[in-house]
């Protein structure tokens, strides 16, 4: 066995365990027709799952989203809805 | 071998001079009695241009340990020093330093813990953090402080160990007492202790992103603990080997994990740790002159605990007493005593034995105290079993 394996908690051993997406029971859905691109959802997201791109502006990603719903709570235009995970998304 | 420098130094200055010989990249410490002059000495060396190290002035011991932790993660060799309440304040990053498996050497000029308010000697500070994953060793003399700081880096940075090391010595009795010390030459220390290998620890590299210390679930965390404990056991062999390697190069050997003094044919044995050992050895000599077959075991490493060597050293003895300069609050006994009983639990030998506690809060442990213990051991040596805890309190 590699002498460095499971010595200092670093790198590959630890990285894959950050699978916060597996905790999700509800999933946020953003309605871009009412979204005003204020960015509050990005500011509040605890796992940095809200991204920004030049063409689409703010959008949601699901690799780390744990479905906490804070973005939906904070959205001033109610443009983010929480839907049950596993149902019709 | 180049000439050693013969100097007259306090224990703290000896620690500083030895640390400087190990070429630390970063030093951070906060003043606390009786440790302060270690870092004062190092600061002077940096100011005078005699030591090329980054000396960081910090606002607390918590920060001191955090700074050396950051420096160690960055690939530097580090040094710091503390005592008692400072060590207590440092506890959180102290634990993380060992569990991140970062090599370093920290001197502890050991001091009693309050309350009652005290600044004087005692080993309670260091032994109270024995389960924080560090290697802990205790010195008898100023020469041993020098030699063990140099050996400390060698042990700590060994690829089979990678655990930080405490070099402890009694506050005031060692830290402020002056004695002659042989200081090895820089070239010899460089040969004995090659420059810090960056392969041994986690290294922050701007070109290679990594996650250090991510949130880790229990099933993986236990693998880190398992590895840490195994490395601690590896250290037992590395410590004895390092003692021999050091002796070959510098001509001084301390016996590694423990030192046995006139134990070979002894009936009764006293176990000591730290500066009290000197008075203990004098008492053994006096008892021997009177025809009493007495011996002494100096425990040098408290973590990892040298159970096998301790059991072996006590084999065939009739009676022993463990002289502690700290208490084990849960047991009405001294701390080292409890450890030794744990080590002996697998042994079939029948002993007469007791715990002795003394020297707390800077109280002296004198030759007379040790003679008293020898008398008591002689009296009980044919009555196997545990005898009452003996407190050395002078009226």
Coordinates of C-alpha atoms in Angstrom, one line a residue:
Chain A
X1 CA 0.0 0.0 0.0
X2 CA 1.1 3.5 -0.7
X3 CA 2.7 4.9 2.4
X4 CA 0.9 8.2 2.0
X5 CA -2.5 6.6 1.7
X6 CA -4.8 7.6 4.6
X7 CA -2.1 9.6 6.2
X8 CA -2.8 13.3 5.7
X9 CA -6.4 13.8 4.7
X10 CA -5.9 15.3 1.3
X11 CA -6.7 14.8 -2.4
X12 CA -8.4 11.8 -4.0
X13 CA -9.2 10.0 -0.7
X14 CA -11.4 12.9 0.4
X15 CA -12.6 14.6 -2.8
X16 CA -15.2 12.1 -3.9
X17 CA -17.0 12.1 -0.6
X18 CA -18.3 15.6 -1.2
X19 CA -21.3 14.1 -2.8
X20 CA -23.8 16.5 -1.3
X21 CA -26.1 15.9 -4.3
X22 CA -27.0 12.5 -2.8
X23 CA -28.7 14.2 0.1
X24 CA -31.3 15.9 -2.2
X25 CA -35.0 15.1 -1.7
X26 CA -36.2 18.2 -3.5
X27 CA -34.7 19.9 -6.5
X28 CA -34.8 23.6 -7.4
X29 CA -36.2 24.6 -10.8
X30 CA -35.5 28.0 -12.2
X31 CA -38.0 29.8 -14.4
X32 CA -36.0 32.0 -16.6
X33 CA -39.1 33.8 -17.9
X34 CA -39.6 35.5 -14.5
X35 CA -35.9 35.6 -13.4
X36 CA -34.5 39.1 -13.3
X37 CA -30.9 37.9 -13.0
X38 CA -30.3 39.7 -9.7
X39 CA -28.0 36.9 -8.5
X40 CA -29.3 36.6 -4.9
X41 CA -29.6 32.8 -5.4
X42 CA -25.9 32.6 -6.2
X43 CA -25.1 34.7 -3.1
X44 CA -27.1 32.5 -0.8
X45 CA -26.3 29.0 -2.2
X46 CA -24.2 27.2 0.4
X47 CA -22.6 24.8 -2.0
X48 CA -21.9 27.1 -4.9
X49 CA -24.4 25.3 -7.2
X50 CA -25.6 28.5 -8.9
X51 CA -23.5 29.4 -11.9
X52 CA -23.3 32.3 -14.3
X53 CA -22.6 32.4 -18.0
X54 CA -22.5 35.2 -20.5
X55 CA -25.3 33.8 -22.6
X56 CA -27.7 32.2 -20.1
X57 CA -26.8 34.4 -17.1
X58 CA -27.7 32.7 -13.8
X59 CA -28.5 28.9 -13.9
X60 CA -28.6 26.0 -11.5
X61 CA -26.3 22.9 -11.5
X62 CA -27.1 19.7 -9.7
X63 CA -23.7 18.0 -9.0
X64 CA -23.5 19.4 -5.5
X65 CA -27.0 20.9 -4.9
X66 CA -28.4 19.3 -1.8
X67 CA -31.9 20.6 -2.3
X68 CA -31.9 22.9 0.7
X69 CA -34.3 25.4 -0.9
X70 CA -32.6 28.5 0.3
X71 CA -32.4 29.9 -3.3
X72 CA -36.2 29.4 -3.7
X73 CA -36.8 31.1 -0.3
X74 CA -34.6 34.1 -1.2
X75 CA -35.7 34.7 -4.8
X76 CA -37.5 38.1 -4.9
X77 CA -39.5 37.0 -8.0
X78 CA -40.4 33.5 -6.8
X79 CA -38.7 32.3 -10.0
X80 CA -37.3 29.1 -8.3
X81 CA -39.7 26.3 -7.4
X82 CA -38.8 23.2 -5.3
X83 CA -39.9 19.9 -6.8
X84 CA -39.8 16.5 -5.2
X85 CA -36.8 14.5 -6.3
X86 CA -37.5 11.5 -8.4
X87 CA -40.9 12.8 -9.7
X88 CA -41.5 14.4 -13.1
X89 CA -38.6 16.9 -13.4
Chain B
X1 CA 33.7 15.0 13.0
X2 CA 34.0 18.7 13.5
X3 CA 34.6 20.1 17.0
X4 CA 31.6 20.6 19.2
X5 CA 31.2 24.0 20.8
X6 CA 31.2 23.8 24.6
X7 CA 28.8 26.4 26.0
X8 CA 27.2 27.3 29.3
X9 CA 23.5 27.6 28.7
X10 CA 20.1 27.5 30.3
X11 CA 17.7 24.8 29.1
X12 CA 15.7 27.3 27.1
X13 CA 18.9 28.7 25.4
X14 CA 20.0 25.1 24.8
X15 CA 16.6 24.4 23.1
X16 CA 16.9 27.6 21.0
X17 CA 20.5 26.9 19.9
X18 CA 19.6 23.3 19.0
X19 CA 16.5 24.4 17.0
X20 CA 18.6 26.9 15.1
X21 CA 21.1 24.1 14.1
X22 CA 18.1 22.3 12.5
X23 CA 17.6 25.2 10.1
X24 CA 13.9 25.9 10.6
X25 CA 12.2 27.9 7.9
X26 CA 9.5 29.3 10.1
X27 CA 9.3 29.9 13.8
X28 CA 6.2 31.3 15.6
X29 CA 5.6 31.5 19.3
X30 CA 3.9 33.5 21.9
X31 CA 5.6 34.3 25.2
X32 CA 4.6 32.3 28.3
X33 CA 6.6 31.6 31.5
X34 CA 8.8 29.5 31.7
X35 CA 9.2 29.1 27.9
X36 CA 9.6 32.7 26.8
X37 CA 13.3 32.9 26.6
X38 CA 13.4 30.1 24.0
X39 CA 11.9 32.3 21.4
X40 CA 13.6 35.5 22.7
X41 CA 16.9 33.7 22.1
X42 CA 15.8 32.6 18.5
X43 CA 14.6 36.2 17.8
X44 CA 18.0 37.5 18.8
X45 CA 19.7 35.1 16.5
X46 CA 17.5 36.1 13.6
X47 CA 18.0 39.8 14.4
X48 CA 21.8 39.3 14.5
X49 CA 21.7 37.5 11.2
X50 CA 22.9 34.2 12.7
X51 CA 19.7 32.4 11.7
X52 CA 17.9 32.5 8.3
X53 CA 14.3 31.9 9.4
X54 CA 11.0 33.6 9.1
X55 CA 10.1 34.6 12.7
X56 CA 6.4 35.4 13.0
X57 CA 5.2 37.3 16.0
X58 CA 1.7 36.2 16.9
X59 CA -1.0 37.2 19.3
X60 CA -1.7 33.8 21.0
X61 CA -0.5 30.2 21.1
X62 CA -3.5 29.2 19.1
X63 CA -2.1 31.4 16.3
X64 CA 1.5 30.2 16.9
X65 CA 0.5 26.6 16.2
X66 CA -1.7 27.7 13.3
X67 CA 1.2 29.6 11.7
X68 CA 3.6 26.7 12.0
X69 CA 0.8 24.4 10.7
X70 CA 0.4 26.5 7.6
X71 CA 4.1 26.7 7.1
X72 CA 4.4 22.9 7.4
X73 CA 1.6 22.4 4.9
X74 CA 3.6 24.7 2.6
X75 CA 6.6 22.4 3.0
X76 CA 8.7 24.2 5.6
X77 CA 10.5 22.9 8.6
X78 CA 9.0 24.7 11.7
X79 CA 9.7 25.2 15.4
X80 CA 7.7 26.6 18.3
X81 CA 7.6 26.3 22.0
X82 CA 5.1 26.8 24.8
X83 CA 4.1 25.9 28.4
X84 CA 1.0 25.1 30.4
X85 CA -1.8 27.6 29.9
X86 CA -0.4 28.4 26.4
X87 CA -0.5 24.7 25.5
X88 CA -4.1 24.6 26.7
X89 CA -5.0 27.6 24.5
X90 CA -3.2 25.9 21.6
X91 CA -5.1 22.6 22.0
X92 CA -7.4 22.9 18.9
X93 CA -4.6 23.4 16.3
X94 CA -2.3 21.2 18.4
X95 CA -4.6 18.3 17.8
X96 CA -5.0 19.2 14.1
X97 CA -1.2 19.4 13.7
X98 CA -0.8 15.7 14.5
X99 CA -3.9 14.5 12.7
X100 CA -2.8 16.3 9.6
X101 CA 0.4 14.3 10.2
X102 CA 2.7 17.3 9.8
X103 CA 6.2 16.9 11.2
X104 CA 7.6 19.6 13.5
X105 CA 9.3 19.9 16.9
X106 CA 7.8 21.9 19.7
X107 CA 9.6 22.4 23.0
X108 CA 7.5 22.4 26.1
X109 CA 9.0 23.9 29.2
X110 CA 6.6 22.1 31.3
X111 CA 4.6 23.8 34.0
X112 CA 1.8 23.1 36.5
X113 CA -1.7 23.8 35.4
X114 CA -3.8 26.3 37.4
X115 CA -5.7 26.5 39.7
X116 CA -4.4 27.3 42.2
X117 CA -2.5 30.0 40.3
X118 CA 1.1 28.9 39.7
X119 CA 3.9 29.5 37.2
X120 CA 6.2 26.8 38.5
X121 CA 7.3 23.4 37.3
X122 CA 5.1 20.3 36.8
X123 CA 4.4 17.9 34.0
X124 CA 0.6 18.2 34.1
X125 CA 0.5 20.4 31.0
X126 CA 2.2 17.9 28.6
X127 CA 0.8 14.7 30.0
X128 CA -2.7 16.1 29.9
X129 CA -2.5 16.3 26.1
X130 CA -1.1 12.8 25.7
X131 CA -4.0 11.7 23.6
X132 CA -3.6 14.4 21.0
X133 CA -1.6 12.3 18.7
X134 CA 1.9 13.8 19.2
X135 CA 5.1 12.0 20.2
X136 CA 6.1 13.2 23.6
X137 CA 9.6 12.9 25.2
X138 CA 10.9 14.2 28.5
X139 CA 14.5 15.4 29.1
X140 CA 16.7 15.1 32.2
X141 CA 19.5 17.5 31.3
X142 CA 20.2 20.5 29.2
X143 CA 22.5 18.4 27.0
X144 CA 19.6 16.0 26.4
X145 CA 17.4 19.0 25.3
X146 CA 19.9 19.8 22.6
X147 CA 20.3 16.3 21.5
X148 CA 16.6 15.5 21.5
X149 CA 15.6 18.6 19.5
X150 CA 18.0 17.4 16.8
X151 CA 16.8 13.8 17.1
X152 CA 13.2 15.1 17.3
X153 CA 13.2 16.3 13.7
X154 CA 14.8 13.1 12.5
X155 CA 12.0 11.0 14.2
X156 CA 9.2 13.4 13.3
X157 CA 10.2 13.5 9.6
X158 CA 10.9 9.8 9.2
X159 CA 8.6 8.5 6.4
X160 CA 7.3 5.7 8.5
X161 CA 6.4 8.2 11.3
X162 CA 5.3 11.7 10.1
X163 CA 4.1 12.7 13.5
X164 CA 5.0 16.0 15.3
X165 CA 7.3 15.7 18.4
X166 CA 7.2 17.5 21.8
X167 CA 10.5 17.8 23.5
X168 CA 9.5 18.4 27.1
X169 CA 11.7 19.6 30.0
X170 CA 10.8 20.7 33.4
X171 CA 10.1 24.4 33.8
X172 CA 12.7 26.3 35.8
X173 CA 14.5 23.1 37.0
X174 CA 15.7 22.7 33.4
X175 CA 14.5 25.8 31.5
X176 CA 16.3 28.3 33.7
X177 CA 19.1 26.2 35.2
X178 CA 22.5 26.7 33.7
X179 CA 24.9 23.9 32.8
X180 CA 27.6 23.0 30.4
X181 CA 26.4 21.9 27.0
X182 CA 28.2 20.5 24.0
X183 CA 26.7 22.0 20.9
X184 CA 27.3 19.9 17.8
X185 CA 28.8 21.6 14.7
X186 CA 26.5 22.7 11.9
X187 CA 28.1 20.5 9.3
X188 CA 27.5 17.4 11.5
X189 CA 23.9 18.3 12.2
X190 CA 23.4 18.9 8.4
X191 CA 24.8 15.4 7.7
X192 CA 22.6 13.8 10.4
X193 CA 19.5 15.8 9.5
X194 CA 19.1 16.3 5.7
X195 CA 17.0 19.2 4.6
X196 CA 13.3 18.7 5.0
X197 CA 11.9 16.4 2.3
X198 CA 8.8 17.8 0.8
X199 CA 7.6 14.3 0.0
X200 CA 6.7 13.6 3.6
X201 CA 3.8 16.0 4.1
X202 CA 0.9 17.5 2.3
X203 CA 2.2 20.3 0.3
X204 CA 0.2 23.3 -1.0
X205 CA 1.1 23.9 -4.6
X206 CA -0.6 26.7 -6.5
X207 CA -0.1 24.6 -9.7
X208 CA -1.7 21.5 -8.3
X209 CA -5.1 22.1 -6.7
X210 CA -6.1 19.7 -3.9
X211 CA -8.5 19.5 -1.0
X212 CA -6.8 19.5 2.4
X213 CA -8.8 18.1 5.3
X214 CA -12.2 17.7 3.6
X215 CA -15.3 16.7 5.5
X216 CA -14.7 13.0 6.1
X217 CA -17.2 10.4 7.2
X218 CA -16.4 8.0 10.0
X219 CA -15.6 4.9 8.0
X220 CA -12.8 6.8 6.2
X221 CA -11.8 8.8 9.3
X222 CA -11.1 5.5 11.1
X223 CA -8.6 4.6 8.4
X224 CA -6.7 7.8 9.2
X225 CA -6.7 7.0 12.9
X226 CA -5.6 3.4 12.2
X227 CA -2.7 4.7 10.1
X228 CA -1.8 7.3 12.8
X229 CA -1.7 4.6 15.5
X230 CA 0.3 2.2 13.3
X231 CA 2.8 5.0 12.6
X232 CA 3.0 5.7 16.4
X233 CA 4.0 2.1 16.8
X234 CA 6.5 2.5 14.0
X235 CA 8.0 5.3 16.0
X236 CA 9.0 2.9 18.8
X237 CA 11.6 1.3 16.5
X238 CA 12.6 4.6 14.8
X239 CA 13.3 6.2 18.2
X240 CA 15.6 3.5 19.4
X241 CA 17.4 3.4 16.0
X242 CA 17.7 7.2 16.0
X243 CA 19.3 7.0 19.4
X244 CA 21.9 4.6 18.1
X245 CA 22.5 6.6 14.9
X246 CA 23.0 9.8 17.0
X247 CA 25.4 8.0 19.3
X248 CA 27.5 6.9 16.3
X249 CA 27.8 10.4 15.1
X250 CA 27.9 12.5 18.3
X251 CA 29.0 9.9 20.9
X252 CA 26.0 10.4 23.2
X253 CA 23.3 7.7 23.8
X254 CA 20.3 7.9 26.1
X255 CA 18.9 4.4 25.7
X256 CA 16.2 5.4 23.3
X257 CA 12.7 4.9 24.7
X258 CA 13.8 4.3 28.3
X259 CA 17.1 4.4 30.2
X260 CA 17.9 1.7 32.7
X261 CA 20.2 2.8 35.6
X262 CA 21.8 0.1 37.7
X263 CA 18.8 -2.2 37.1
X264 CA 20.5 -5.5 36.1
X265 CA 20.5 -7.1 39.6
X266 CA 18.0 -4.8 41.3
X267 CA 15.2 -5.9 43.6
X268 CA 13.5 -2.6 43.8
X269 CA 13.1 0.0 41.1
X270 CA 12.0 3.6 40.9
X271 CA 10.6 4.9 37.6
X272 CA 11.2 8.6 36.9
X273 CA 10.6 11.1 34.1
X274 CA 12.4 14.4 33.5
X275 CA 14.8 16.4 35.6
X276 CA 14.0 14.5 38.9
X277 CA 16.0 11.6 37.5
X278 CA 19.3 13.2 38.6
X279 CA 18.3 13.2 42.3
X280 CA 16.9 9.7 41.7
X281 CA 20.2 8.3 40.4
X282 CA 22.1 9.9 43.4
X283 CA 19.7 8.1 45.7
X284 CA 20.2 4.8 43.9
X285 CA 24.0 5.2 44.3
X286 CA 23.6 5.9 48.0
X287 CA 21.3 2.9 48.5
X288 CA 23.8 0.7 46.6
X289 CA 26.5 1.9 49.0
X290 CA 24.3 0.6 51.8
X291 CA 24.0 -2.7 50.1
X292 CA 20.4 -2.2 48.9
X293 CA 19.9 -3.6 45.4
X294 CA 18.0 -0.6 43.9
X295 CA 17.7 0.6 40.3
X296 CA 16.1 3.3 38.3
X297 CA 14.2 3.4 35.0
X298 CA 13.9 6.8 33.3
X299 CA 10.9 6.9 31.0
X300 CA 12.0 9.1 28.1
X301 CA 9.1 8.7 25.7
X302 CA 5.6 9.0 27.1
X303 CA 4.0 8.8 23.6
X304 CA 4.3 6.3 22.1
X305 CA 4.3 4.5 25.4
X306 CA 7.2 1.9 25.4
X307 CA 5.2 -0.9 26.9
X308 CA 7.3 -3.8 25.8
X309 CA 10.6 -2.2 26.9
X310 CA 9.0 -1.2 30.2
X311 CA 7.7 -4.7 30.9
X312 CA 11.1 -6.2 30.0
X313 CA 12.9 -3.7 32.3
X314 CA 10.7 -4.6 35.2
X315 CA 11.0 -8.4 34.7
X316 CA 12.3 -10.2 37.7
X317 CA 12.1 -7.2 40.1
X318 CA 10.3 -7.5 43.4
X319 CA 9.0 -4.0 43.9
X320 CA 8.7 -0.8 42.0
X321 CA 7.4 2.7 42.6
X322 CA 6.5 5.3 39.9
X323 CA 7.4 8.8 40.8
X324 CA 5.0 11.2 39.0
X325 CA 5.2 15.0 38.7
X326 CA 1.6 15.0 37.6
X327 CA -1.7 13.5 38.6
X328 CA -4.2 11.2 36.9
X329 CA -7.4 12.8 38.2
X330 CA -9.5 9.8 37.6
X331 CA -7.4 7.3 39.5
X332 CA -6.0 8.8 42.7
X333 CA -2.6 8.0 41.2
X334 CA 0.2 9.6 39.1
X335 CA -0.2 9.7 35.3
X336 CA 2.8 7.6 34.4
X337 CA 1.9 5.0 37.1
X338 CA -1.4 4.3 35.4
X339 CA 0.3 3.8 32.0
X340 CA 2.8 1.4 33.5
X341 CA 0.1 -0.7 35.2
X342 CA -1.7 -0.9 31.8
X343 CA 1.6 -2.1 30.2
X344 CA 2.0 -4.7 32.9
X345 CA -1.5 -6.1 32.6
X346 CA -0.3 -8.8 30.3
X347 CA 2.6 -9.8 32.5
X348 CA 2.3 -12.8 34.9
X349 CA 4.8 -11.2 37.4
X350 CA 3.8 -10.5 40.9
X351 CA 5.0 -7.1 42.2
X352 CA 4.8 -5.0 45.2
X353 CA 4.2 -1.5 43.9
X354 CA 2.8 2.0 44.6
X355 CA 2.3 5.4 43.0
X356 CA 4.3 8.3 44.3
X357 CA 3.3 11.9 43.6
X358 CA 5.5 14.9 44.2
X359 CA 7.1 18.0 42.8
X360 CA 3.8 19.6 41.7
X361 CA 3.7 23.4 41.4
X362 CA 7.5 23.6 41.4
X363 CA 8.0 21.7 44.7
X364 CA 11.4 20.2 44.9
X365 CA 11.9 16.4 44.6
X366 CA 15.0 15.9 46.7
X367 CA 17.5 13.2 47.3
X368 CA 15.8 12.7 50.7
X369 CA 12.5 12.1 49.0
X370 CA 14.0 9.4 46.8
X371 CA 15.7 7.8 49.8
X372 CA 12.4 7.8 51.6
X373 CA 10.8 5.9 48.6
X374 CA 13.7 3.4 48.6
X375 CA 13.1 2.8 52.3
X376 CA 9.4 2.3 51.7
X377 CA 10.0 -0.1 48.7
X378 CA 12.4 -2.1 50.9
X379 CA 9.7 -2.4 53.6
X380 CA 7.0 -3.6 51.2
X381 CA 9.0 -5.6 48.7
X382 CA 7.8 -9.0 50.1
X383 CA 4.2 -8.0 50.3
X384 CA 2.9 -8.3 46.7
X385 CA 0.1 -6.1 45.5
X386 CA -0.7 -2.4 45.3
X387 CA 0.2 -0.2 48.2
X388 CA -1.1 3.2 49.2
X389 CA -0.3 6.3 47.0
X390 CA 2.6 8.1 48.5
X391 CA 2.4 11.9 48.4
X392 CA 5.7 13.8 48.9
X393 CA 4.4 16.7 50.8
X394 CA 6.8 18.5 53.2
X395 CA 5.2 19.8 56.3

